[in-house]
Amino acid sequence: MAGAAVTSLSALKSAYRTHGWCEPPYRFSGEAVELIRDRVLAMSRERRPEVVHEQDSGIARAIHGCHAFDEVCAALVRLPYLVALAEEFLGGPAYAYQFKVNLKQAHEGAAWPWHQDFAFWHEEDGMPRPDAVNIAISLDDVHEGNGPLMAIPGSHRLGLLDLPEGRAENGAESDWRTHVSADLAYTVNGHRAESLIREKGRKLFLGPQGSLQVFHPSVVHSSTNNPSPDRRALLLITYNAVDNAPAHPTRPAFLVSRDTTPVVSRADERLGLVAV
Ligand code: SIN
Ligand code: MN
């Protein structure tokens, strides 16, 4: 890691608690991003259940659970700075609950409607509390035109919004494909999102490739289609507190890791961070 840390972990945690997101003062080096992008491209061409395609065009939309089958992704999960962020924010040992890359391909990448991740994890997996944290790594330059991730500051303190009625009573599980497609099972009503934005504003996660952002499982977020010629691949690692593991998950292991062993930090010189 080059350069001095300009924002301490505790200052980042305080911003995260207030807004539901924060931006660490580092980004991945060009070499690190190139290495990860190469692996992502290779994985996206594989025919395996972890690779999900867009409904309309059939091009790769996302790759799930990569840390279980790709050595570079496994190394990423163990990086000391990411583990330190997760442990600081969760207040104790953490394990990798989910790992995914949303590819948002040029011209073809479809939207993610307004939603809260914890709705899926609580309703489908039985995660007890929103004591998990998303760390997002941009694998491409992100600008306003290529479908950036957007979040509504402070919305993580509103609890779960607009859950469909009746599901808890009949105990039905939805098809996991509706948790990873543009047609999501648990969404926040668009009118509600608009009114929340009028009240609280909107944060766009923009920046050069390698940028890091952290966001809360209950923060209301979305992203639009990508009509631009620029891909917007976003890698997301979700760490969960070890004492917050779902008791009886049923979704595939590439969406809900069954291995709740705390992550042990290990430096990897290929995956360098630079101060921003
Ligand atoms: C996106 O890739 O834009 C959406 C990410 C998410 O909903 O977690
Ligand atoms: Mn999400």
PDB file of C-alpha atoms and ligand atoms in Angstrom:
ATOM      1  CA  MET A   1       0.000   0.000   0.000  1.00  0.00           C
ATOM      2  CA  ALA A   2       1.620   3.289  -1.042  1.00  0.00           C
ATOM      3  CA  GLY A   3       1.025   6.680   0.573  1.00  0.00           C
ATOM      4  CA  ALA A   4      -0.334   7.640   3.960  1.00  0.00           C
ATOM      5  CA  ALA A   5      -3.833   6.807   5.137  1.00  0.00           C
ATOM      6  CA  VAL A   6      -5.736  10.090   5.183  1.00  0.00           C
ATOM      7  CA  THR A   7      -8.894   8.680   6.719  1.00  0.00           C
ATOM      8  CA  SER A   8      -8.786   6.319   9.675  1.00  0.00           C
ATOM      9  CA  LEU A   9     -10.967   3.215   9.829  1.00  0.00           C
ATOM     10  CA  SER A  10     -12.916   4.711  12.714  1.00  0.00           C
ATOM     11  CA  ALA A  11     -13.634   7.927  10.734  1.00  0.00           C
ATOM     12  CA  LEU A  12     -14.810   5.803   7.802  1.00  0.00           C
ATOM     13  CA  LYS A  13     -17.010   3.762  10.135  1.00  0.00           C
ATOM     14  CA  SER A  14     -18.576   6.904  11.515  1.00  0.00           C
ATOM     15  CA  ALA A  15     -19.375   8.167   7.962  1.00  0.00           C
ATOM     16  CA  TYR A  16     -20.737   4.714   7.067  1.00  0.00           C
ATOM     17  CA  ARG A  17     -23.010   4.713  10.101  1.00  0.00           C
ATOM     18  CA  THR A  18     -24.319   8.184   9.291  1.00  0.00           C
ATOM     19  CA  HIS A  19     -24.785   7.907   5.511  1.00  0.00           C
ATOM     20  CA  GLY A  20     -24.908   4.154   4.844  1.00  0.00           C
ATOM     21  CA  TRP A  21     -21.833   4.390   2.617  1.00  0.00           C
ATOM     22  CA  CYS A  22     -18.253   5.664   2.638  1.00  0.00           C
ATOM     23  CA  GLU A  23     -15.301   5.957   0.281  1.00  0.00           C
ATOM     24  CA  PRO A  24     -11.951   4.656   1.559  1.00  0.00           C
ATOM     25  CA  PRO A  25      -8.900   6.737   0.615  1.00  0.00           C
ATOM     26  CA  TYR A  26      -7.317   4.041  -1.570  1.00  0.00           C
ATOM     27  CA  ARG A  27      -7.873   2.474  -4.954  1.00  0.00           C
ATOM     28  CA  PHE A  28      -6.449  -0.622  -6.575  1.00  0.00           C
ATOM     29  CA  SER A  29      -3.387  -0.131  -8.748  1.00  0.00           C
ATOM     30  CA  GLY A  30      -3.673  -0.339 -12.543  1.00  0.00           C
ATOM     31  CA  GLU A  31      -1.824  -3.681 -12.496  1.00  0.00           C
ATOM     32  CA  ALA A  32      -4.193  -5.117  -9.893  1.00  0.00           C
ATOM     33  CA  VAL A  33      -7.267  -4.028 -11.843  1.00  0.00           C
ATOM     34  CA  GLU A  34      -5.841  -5.493 -15.041  1.00  0.00           C
ATOM     35  CA  LEU A  35      -5.226  -8.848 -13.342  1.00  0.00           C
ATOM     36  CA  ILE A  36      -8.763  -8.981 -11.911  1.00  0.00           C
ATOM     37  CA  ARG A  37     -10.303  -7.879 -15.220  1.00  0.00           C
ATOM     38  CA  ASP A  38      -8.470 -10.661 -17.081  1.00  0.00           C
ATOM     39  CA  ARG A  39      -9.847 -13.256 -14.669  1.00  0.00           C
ATOM     40  CA  VAL A  40     -13.343 -11.777 -14.901  1.00  0.00           C
ATOM     41  CA  LEU A  41     -13.286 -11.881 -18.691  1.00  0.00           C
ATOM     42  CA  ALA A  42     -12.196 -15.530 -18.669  1.00  0.00           C
ATOM     43  CA  MET A  43     -14.850 -16.500 -16.090  1.00  0.00           C
ATOM     44  CA  SER A  44     -17.599 -14.638 -17.974  1.00  0.00           C
ATOM     45  CA  ARG A  45     -17.014 -16.889 -20.987  1.00  0.00           C
ATOM     46  CA  GLU A  46     -17.426 -20.108 -19.002  1.00  0.00           C
ATOM     47  CA  ARG A  47     -20.676 -22.024 -19.112  1.00  0.00           C
ATOM     48  CA  ARG A  48     -21.425 -22.620 -15.462  1.00  0.00           C
ATOM     49  CA  PRO A  49     -24.389 -21.799 -13.193  1.00  0.00           C
ATOM     50  CA  GLU A  50     -22.476 -18.981 -11.500  1.00  0.00           C
ATOM     51  CA  VAL A  51     -22.531 -16.998 -14.765  1.00  0.00           C
ATOM     52  CA  VAL A  52     -25.899 -15.237 -15.229  1.00  0.00           C
ATOM     53  CA  HIS A  53     -26.955 -13.705 -18.560  1.00  0.00           C
ATOM     54  CA  GLU A  54     -29.088 -10.677 -19.466  1.00  0.00           C
ATOM     55  CA  GLN A  55     -32.684 -11.598 -20.215  1.00  0.00           C
ATOM     56  CA  ASP A  56     -32.857  -9.798 -23.559  1.00  0.00           C
ATOM     57  CA  SER A  57     -29.454 -10.142 -25.156  1.00  0.00           C
ATOM     58  CA  GLY A  58     -28.090 -13.289 -23.496  1.00  0.00           C
ATOM     59  CA  ILE A  59     -24.753 -11.622 -22.804  1.00  0.00           C
ATOM     60  CA  ALA A  60     -23.098 -12.173 -19.427  1.00  0.00           C
ATOM     61  CA  ARG A  61     -24.683  -9.962 -16.711  1.00  0.00           C
ATOM     62  CA  ALA A  62     -22.921 -11.199 -13.580  1.00  0.00           C
ATOM     63  CA  ILE A  63     -20.645 -13.867 -12.146  1.00  0.00           C
ATOM     64  CA  HIS A  64     -21.303 -15.160  -8.638  1.00  0.00           C
ATOM     65  CA  GLY A  65     -19.223 -16.860  -5.976  1.00  0.00           C
ATOM     66  CA  CYS A  66     -15.959 -16.310  -7.893  1.00  0.00           C
ATOM     67  CA  HIS A  67     -13.841 -16.523  -4.733  1.00  0.00           C
ATOM     68  CA  ALA A  68     -14.717 -20.225  -4.489  1.00  0.00           C
ATOM     69  CA  PHE A  69     -13.251 -21.116  -7.884  1.00  0.00           C
ATOM     70  CA  ASP A  70     -10.798 -18.374  -8.847  1.00  0.00           C
ATOM     71  CA  GLU A  71      -7.515 -17.977  -7.013  1.00  0.00           C
ATOM     72  CA  VAL A  72      -7.162 -14.196  -7.591  1.00  0.00           C
ATOM     73  CA  CYS A  73     -10.689 -13.574  -6.291  1.00  0.00           C
ATOM     74  CA  ALA A  74      -9.927 -15.749  -3.246  1.00  0.00           C
ATOM     75  CA  ALA A  75      -6.799 -13.636  -2.623  1.00  0.00           C
ATOM     76  CA  LEU A  76      -8.850 -10.439  -2.925  1.00  0.00           C
ATOM     77  CA  VAL A  77     -11.215 -11.542  -0.142  1.00  0.00           C
ATOM     78  CA  ARG A  78      -8.226 -12.026   2.211  1.00  0.00           C
ATOM     79  CA  LEU A  79      -6.496  -8.673   1.529  1.00  0.00           C
ATOM     80  CA  PRO A  80      -5.560  -7.077   4.856  1.00  0.00           C
ATOM     81  CA  TYR A  81      -7.110  -3.660   4.154  1.00  0.00           C
ATOM     82  CA  LEU A  82     -10.468  -5.121   3.065  1.00  0.00           C
ATOM     83  CA  VAL A  83     -10.551  -7.515   6.024  1.00  0.00           C
ATOM     84  CA  ALA A  84      -9.653  -4.661   8.394  1.00  0.00           C
ATOM     85  CA  LEU A  85     -12.519  -2.551   6.976  1.00  0.00           C
ATOM     86  CA  ALA A  86     -14.981  -5.415   7.370  1.00  0.00           C
ATOM     87  CA  GLU A  87     -13.879  -6.281  10.906  1.00  0.00           C
ATOM     88  CA  GLU A  88     -13.973  -2.627  11.962  1.00  0.00           C
ATOM     89  CA  PHE A  89     -17.439  -2.063  10.525  1.00  0.00           C
ATOM     90  CA  LEU A  90     -18.857  -5.344  11.834  1.00  0.00           C
ATOM     91  CA  GLY A  91     -17.141  -5.171  15.191  1.00  0.00           C
ATOM     92  CA  GLY A  92     -15.596  -8.632  15.027  1.00  0.00           C
ATOM     93  CA  PRO A  93     -14.591 -11.545  12.806  1.00  0.00           C
ATOM     94  CA  ALA A  94     -16.116 -11.687   9.336  1.00  0.00           C
ATOM     95  CA  TYR A  95     -16.563 -14.253   6.565  1.00  0.00           C
ATOM     96  CA  ALA A  96     -17.270 -13.853   2.861  1.00  0.00           C
ATOM     97  CA  TYR A  97     -21.052 -14.171   2.475  1.00  0.00           C
ATOM     98  CA  GLN A  98     -21.210 -13.253  -1.213  1.00  0.00           C
ATOM     99  CA  PHE A  99     -18.844 -12.389  -4.027  1.00  0.00           C
ATOM    100  CA  LYS A 100     -20.106 -11.158  -7.371  1.00  0.00           C
ATOM    101  CA  VAL A 101     -19.127  -9.154 -10.411  1.00  0.00           C
ATOM    102  CA  ASN A 102     -21.906  -7.166 -12.069  1.00  0.00           C
ATOM    103  CA  LEU A 103     -20.641  -6.637 -15.597  1.00  0.00           C
ATOM    104  CA  LYS A 104     -22.990  -3.892 -16.907  1.00  0.00           C
ATOM    105  CA  GLN A 105     -21.726  -4.443 -20.452  1.00  0.00           C
ATOM    106  CA  ALA A 106     -21.465  -1.567 -22.941  1.00  0.00           C
ATOM    107  CA  HIS A 107     -24.814  -0.854 -24.678  1.00  0.00           C
ATOM    108  CA  GLU A 108     -26.394  -4.026 -23.222  1.00  0.00           C
ATOM    109  CA  GLY A 109     -26.045  -3.919 -19.429  1.00  0.00           C
ATOM    110  CA  ALA A 110     -29.495  -3.725 -17.824  1.00  0.00           C
ATOM    111  CA  ALA A 111     -30.599  -1.778 -14.746  1.00  0.00           C
ATOM    112  CA  TRP A 112     -30.848  -2.736 -11.084  1.00  0.00           C
ATOM    113  CA  PRO A 113     -34.138  -1.299  -9.732  1.00  0.00           C
ATOM    114  CA  TRP A 114     -34.200   0.438  -6.328  1.00  0.00           C
ATOM    115  CA  HIS A 115     -33.739  -2.199  -3.643  1.00  0.00           C
ATOM    116  CA  GLN A 116     -32.145  -3.112  -0.317  1.00  0.00           C
ATOM    117  CA  ASP A 117     -29.795  -6.111  -0.257  1.00  0.00           C
ATOM    118  CA  PHE A 118     -30.854  -7.064   3.259  1.00  0.00           C
ATOM    119  CA  ALA A 119     -34.400  -7.763   1.979  1.00  0.00           C
ATOM    120  CA  PHE A 120     -33.015 -10.713  -0.009  1.00  0.00           C
ATOM    121  CA  TRP A 121     -30.649 -11.906   2.685  1.00  0.00           C
ATOM    122  CA  HIS A 122     -33.234 -11.709   5.462  1.00  0.00           C
ATOM    123  CA  GLU A 123     -36.278 -12.978   3.581  1.00  0.00           C
ATOM    124  CA  GLU A 124     -34.610 -15.683   1.489  1.00  0.00           C
ATOM    125  CA  ASP A 125     -31.623 -16.750   3.562  1.00  0.00           C
ATOM    126  CA  GLY A 126     -32.722 -15.928   7.101  1.00  0.00           C
ATOM    127  CA  MET A 127     -29.818 -13.582   7.871  1.00  0.00           C
ATOM    128  CA  PRO A 128     -30.760 -12.358  11.354  1.00  0.00           C
ATOM    129  CA  ARG A 129     -29.492  -8.760  11.272  1.00  0.00           C
ATOM    130  CA  PRO A 130     -28.054  -6.342   8.692  1.00  0.00           C
ATOM    131  CA  ASP A 131     -24.616  -6.849  10.239  1.00  0.00           C
ATOM    132  CA  ALA A 132     -22.925  -7.335   6.894  1.00  0.00           C
ATOM    133  CA  VAL A 133     -21.037  -4.917   4.696  1.00  0.00           C
ATOM    134  CA  ASN A 134     -20.628  -4.531   0.922  1.00  0.00           C
ATOM    135  CA  ILE A 135     -17.245  -3.511  -0.455  1.00  0.00           C
ATOM    136  CA  ALA A 136     -17.457  -2.444  -4.104  1.00  0.00           C
ATOM    137  CA  ILE A 137     -14.443  -2.283  -6.432  1.00  0.00           C
ATOM    138  CA  SER A 138     -14.862  -0.584  -9.822  1.00  0.00           C
ATOM    139  CA  LEU A 139     -13.144  -2.569 -12.557  1.00  0.00           C
ATOM    140  CA  ASP A 140     -13.814   0.192 -15.117  1.00  0.00           C
ATOM    141  CA  ASP A 141     -13.938   3.987 -15.030  1.00  0.00           C
ATOM    142  CA  VAL A 142     -17.424   4.902 -13.830  1.00  0.00           C
ATOM    143  CA  HIS A 143     -19.160   8.052 -15.096  1.00  0.00           C
ATOM    144  CA  GLU A 144     -22.728   9.302 -15.134  1.00  0.00           C
ATOM    145  CA  GLY A 145     -23.387   7.679 -18.512  1.00  0.00           C
ATOM    146  CA  ASN A 146     -22.462   4.027 -17.898  1.00  0.00           C
ATOM    147  CA  GLY A 147     -24.974   3.104 -15.213  1.00  0.00           C
ATOM    148  CA  PRO A 148     -23.245   4.040 -11.945  1.00  0.00           C
ATOM    149  CA  LEU A 149     -24.428   2.647  -8.652  1.00  0.00           C
ATOM    150  CA  MET A 150     -26.549   5.206  -6.748  1.00  0.00           C
ATOM    151  CA  ALA A 151     -27.529   5.202  -3.084  1.00  0.00           C
ATOM    152  CA  ILE A 152     -29.903   7.251  -0.951  1.00  0.00           C
ATOM    153  CA  PRO A 153     -27.937   8.572   2.045  1.00  0.00           C
ATOM    154  CA  GLY A 154     -29.390   7.648   5.427  1.00  0.00           C
ATOM    155  CA  SER A 155     -31.933   5.194   3.971  1.00  0.00           C
ATOM    156  CA  HIS A 156     -30.232   2.294   5.785  1.00  0.00           C
ATOM    157  CA  ARG A 157     -31.865   3.551   8.991  1.00  0.00           C
ATOM    158  CA  LEU A 158     -35.442   3.115   7.704  1.00  0.00           C
ATOM    159  CA  GLY A 159     -35.712  -0.659   8.117  1.00  0.00           C
ATOM    160  CA  LEU A 160     -36.906  -2.914   5.292  1.00  0.00           C
ATOM    161  CA  LEU A 161     -39.271  -1.106   2.912  1.00  0.00           C
ATOM    162  CA  ASP A 162     -42.064  -2.406   0.652  1.00  0.00           C
ATOM    163  CA  LEU A 163     -41.625  -6.109   1.390  1.00  0.00           C
ATOM    164  CA  PRO A 164     -44.175  -8.172  -0.543  1.00  0.00           C
ATOM    165  CA  GLU A 165     -47.074  -9.291   1.656  1.00  0.00           C
ATOM    166  CA  GLY A 166     -47.837 -12.915   2.338  1.00  0.00           C
ATOM    167  CA  ARG A 167     -44.457 -14.421   1.636  1.00  0.00           C
ATOM    168  CA  ALA A 168     -43.608 -15.002   5.279  1.00  0.00           C
ATOM    169  CA  GLU A 169     -46.993 -16.692   5.892  1.00  0.00           C
ATOM    170  CA  ASN A 170     -46.790 -19.195   3.064  1.00  0.00           C
ATOM    171  CA  GLY A 171     -43.053 -19.721   3.533  1.00  0.00           C
ATOM    172  CA  ALA A 172     -42.497 -19.619  -0.224  1.00  0.00           C
ATOM    173  CA  GLU A 173     -39.025 -19.117  -1.606  1.00  0.00           C
ATOM    174  CA  SER A 174     -38.731 -17.149  -4.811  1.00  0.00           C
ATOM    175  CA  ASP A 175     -36.702 -18.286  -7.798  1.00  0.00           C
ATOM    176  CA  TRP A 176     -33.098 -17.158  -7.120  1.00  0.00           C
ATOM    177  CA  ARG A 177     -32.876 -15.888 -10.703  1.00  0.00           C
ATOM    178  CA  THR A 178     -35.195 -13.042  -9.627  1.00  0.00           C
ATOM    179  CA  HIS A 179     -32.499 -12.020  -7.137  1.00  0.00           C
ATOM    180  CA  VAL A 180     -29.888 -11.446  -9.813  1.00  0.00           C
ATOM    181  CA  SER A 181     -31.857 -10.203 -12.853  1.00  0.00           C
ATOM    182  CA  ALA A 182     -33.161  -6.761 -13.863  1.00  0.00           C
ATOM    183  CA  ASP A 183     -36.587  -8.030 -12.735  1.00  0.00           C
ATOM    184  CA  LEU A 184     -35.885  -8.197  -8.990  1.00  0.00           C
ATOM    185  CA  ALA A 185     -38.051 -10.002  -6.399  1.00  0.00           C
ATOM    186  CA  TYR A 186     -37.682  -7.361  -3.666  1.00  0.00           C
ATOM    187  CA  THR A 187     -37.765  -3.738  -4.803  1.00  0.00           C
ATOM    188  CA  VAL A 188     -38.377  -0.395  -3.178  1.00  0.00           C
ATOM    189  CA  ASN A 189     -41.294   1.413  -4.796  1.00  0.00           C
ATOM    190  CA  GLY A 190     -40.082   3.966  -7.383  1.00  0.00           C
ATOM    191  CA  HIS A 191     -42.336   6.729  -6.004  1.00  0.00           C
ATOM    192  CA  ARG A 192     -41.006   6.110  -2.519  1.00  0.00           C
ATOM    193  CA  ALA A 193     -37.418   6.259  -3.829  1.00  0.00           C
ATOM    194  CA  GLU A 194     -38.147   9.565  -5.600  1.00  0.00           C
ATOM    195  CA  SER A 195     -39.604  11.052  -2.458  1.00  0.00           C
ATOM    196  CA  LEU A 196     -36.658   9.805  -0.366  1.00  0.00           C
ATOM    197  CA  ILE A 197     -34.275  11.417  -2.871  1.00  0.00           C
ATOM    198  CA  ARG A 198     -36.127  14.735  -2.559  1.00  0.00           C
ATOM    199  CA  GLU A 199     -35.668  14.495   1.207  1.00  0.00           C
ATOM    200  CA  LYS A 200     -32.169  13.008   1.498  1.00  0.00           C
ATOM    201  CA  GLY A 201     -30.459  13.458  -1.871  1.00  0.00           C
ATOM    202  CA  ARG A 202     -28.659  10.861  -3.956  1.00  0.00           C
ATOM    203  CA  LYS A 203     -25.050   9.670  -4.013  1.00  0.00           C
ATOM    204  CA  LEU A 204     -23.564   8.458  -7.316  1.00  0.00           C
ATOM    205  CA  PHE A 205     -20.574   6.148  -6.991  1.00  0.00           C
ATOM    206  CA  LEU A 206     -18.298   7.590  -9.680  1.00  0.00           C
ATOM    207  CA  GLY A 207     -14.553   7.355 -10.145  1.00  0.00           C
ATOM    208  CA  PRO A 208     -11.646   5.797 -11.966  1.00  0.00           C
ATOM    209  CA  GLN A 209     -11.136   2.058 -12.244  1.00  0.00           C
ATOM    210  CA  GLY A 210      -9.912   0.522  -8.999  1.00  0.00           C
ATOM    211  CA  SER A 211     -12.034   2.852  -6.816  1.00  0.00           C
ATOM    212  CA  LEU A 212     -13.390   1.450  -3.566  1.00  0.00           C
ATOM    213  CA  GLN A 213     -16.790   2.155  -2.049  1.00  0.00           C
ATOM    214  CA  VAL A 214     -18.460   0.618   0.977  1.00  0.00           C
ATOM    215  CA  PHE A 215     -22.219   0.450   1.482  1.00  0.00           C
ATOM    216  CA  HIS A 216     -24.675  -0.870   4.036  1.00  0.00           C
ATOM    217  CA  PRO A 217     -26.966  -3.873   3.337  1.00  0.00           C
ATOM    218  CA  SER A 218     -30.072  -1.809   4.105  1.00  0.00           C
ATOM    219  CA  VAL A 219     -29.206   1.302   2.085  1.00  0.00           C
ATOM    220  CA  VAL A 220     -31.646   1.874  -0.796  1.00  0.00           C
ATOM    221  CA  HIS A 221     -29.670   1.681  -4.049  1.00  0.00           C
ATOM    222  CA  SER A 222     -30.061   1.161  -7.783  1.00  0.00           C
ATOM    223  CA  SER A 223     -28.364   1.651 -11.116  1.00  0.00           C
ATOM    224  CA  THR A 224     -29.671   2.408 -14.600  1.00  0.00           C
ATOM    225  CA  ASN A 225     -29.106   0.667 -17.943  1.00  0.00           C
ATOM    226  CA  ASN A 226     -25.785   1.219 -19.661  1.00  0.00           C
ATOM    227  CA  PRO A 227     -26.481   2.785 -23.072  1.00  0.00           C
ATOM    228  CA  SER A 228     -22.853   3.972 -23.399  1.00  0.00           C
ATOM    229  CA  PRO A 229     -19.938   2.361 -25.262  1.00  0.00           C
ATOM    230  CA  ASP A 230     -18.125   1.901 -21.906  1.00  0.00           C
ATOM    231  CA  ARG A 231     -18.498  -1.241 -19.810  1.00  0.00           C
ATOM    232  CA  ARG A 232     -19.099  -0.687 -16.069  1.00  0.00           C
ATOM    233  CA  ALA A 233     -17.979  -3.835 -14.288  1.00  0.00           C
ATOM    234  CA  LEU A 234     -18.373  -3.667 -10.506  1.00  0.00           C
ATOM    235  CA  LEU A 235     -16.950  -6.306  -8.176  1.00  0.00           C
ATOM    236  CA  LEU A 236     -18.768  -6.679  -4.853  1.00  0.00           C
ATOM    237  CA  ILE A 237     -17.601  -8.567  -1.797  1.00  0.00           C
ATOM    238  CA  THR A 238     -20.080  -8.932   1.064  1.00  0.00           C
ATOM    239  CA  TYR A 239     -18.574  -9.767   4.418  1.00  0.00           C
ATOM    240  CA  ASN A 240     -20.942 -10.952   7.131  1.00  0.00           C
ATOM    241  CA  ALA A 241     -20.340 -11.047  10.886  1.00  0.00           C
ATOM    242  CA  VAL A 242     -19.565 -14.624  11.898  1.00  0.00           C
ATOM    243  CA  ASP A 243     -22.320 -14.540  14.546  1.00  0.00           C
ATOM    244  CA  ASN A 244     -24.867 -13.360  11.938  1.00  0.00           C
ATOM    245  CA  ALA A 245     -24.792 -16.377   9.618  1.00  0.00           C
ATOM    246  CA  PRO A 246     -28.189 -17.605   8.368  1.00  0.00           C
ATOM    247  CA  ALA A 247     -29.186 -20.804  10.147  1.00  0.00           C
ATOM    248  CA  HIS A 248     -30.659 -22.753   7.205  1.00  0.00           C
ATOM    249  CA  PRO A 249     -29.887 -21.152   3.865  1.00  0.00           C
ATOM    250  CA  THR A 250     -31.431 -22.825   0.817  1.00  0.00           C
ATOM    251  CA  ARG A 251     -30.182 -20.757  -2.111  1.00  0.00           C
ATOM    252  CA  PRO A 252     -27.162 -22.006  -4.078  1.00  0.00           C
ATOM    253  CA  ALA A 253     -23.823 -21.717  -2.295  1.00  0.00           C
ATOM    254  CA  PHE A 254     -22.599 -19.308  -4.968  1.00  0.00           C
ATOM    255  CA  LEU A 255     -25.198 -16.811  -3.628  1.00  0.00           C
ATOM    256  CA  VAL A 256     -24.948 -17.699   0.072  1.00  0.00           C
ATOM    257  CA  SER A 257     -21.626 -19.039   1.219  1.00  0.00           C
ATOM    258  CA  ARG A 258     -21.935 -22.009   3.576  1.00  0.00           C
ATOM    259  CA  ASP A 259     -18.355 -21.581   4.759  1.00  0.00           C
ATOM    260  CA  THR A 260     -18.567 -19.236   7.744  1.00  0.00           C
ATOM    261  CA  THR A 261     -14.921 -19.596   8.737  1.00  0.00           C
ATOM    262  CA  PRO A 262     -13.554 -16.142   9.637  1.00  0.00           C
ATOM    263  CA  VAL A 263     -11.392 -14.692   6.886  1.00  0.00           C
ATOM    264  CA  VAL A 264      -7.714 -14.564   7.788  1.00  0.00           C
ATOM    265  CA  SER A 265      -5.789 -11.637   6.253  1.00  0.00           C
ATOM    266  CA  ARG A 266      -3.026 -12.389   3.802  1.00  0.00           C
ATOM    267  CA  ALA A 267      -1.147  -9.763   1.791  1.00  0.00           C
ATOM    268  CA  ASP A 268      -0.762 -10.339  -1.957  1.00  0.00           C
ATOM    269  CA  GLU A 269       1.753  -8.208  -3.828  1.00  0.00           C
ATOM    270  CA  ARG A 270      -0.224  -8.575  -7.085  1.00  0.00           C
ATOM    271  CA  LEU A 271      -3.184  -6.719  -5.554  1.00  0.00           C
ATOM    272  CA  GLY A 272      -1.716  -3.377  -4.571  1.00  0.00           C
ATOM    273  CA  LEU A 273      -3.590  -0.340  -3.306  1.00  0.00           C
ATOM    274  CA  VAL A 274      -2.560   3.269  -3.898  1.00  0.00           C
ATOM    275  CA  ALA A 275      -3.632   6.351  -1.975  1.00  0.00           C
ATOM    276  CA  VAL A 276      -6.169   8.540  -3.774  1.00  0.00           C
TER     277      VAL A 276
HETATM  278  C1  SIN B   1     -25.044  -2.632  -9.719  1.00  0.00           C
HETATM  279  O1  SIN B   1     -24.128  -3.385 -10.071  1.00  0.00           O
HETATM  280  O2  SIN B   1     -25.209  -1.541 -10.261  1.00  0.00           O
HETATM  281  C2  SIN B   1     -25.964  -3.032  -8.616  1.00  0.00           C
HETATM  282  C3  SIN B   1     -25.211  -3.561  -7.468  1.00  0.00           C
HETATM  283  C4  SIN B   1     -26.084  -4.019  -6.336  1.00  0.00           C
HETATM  284  O3  SIN B   1     -27.263  -3.869  -6.376  1.00  0.00           O
HETATM  285  O4  SIN B   1     -25.555  -4.521  -5.342  1.00  0.00           O
HETATM  286 MN    MN B   2     -27.845  -4.572  -4.347  1.00  0.00          MN
END
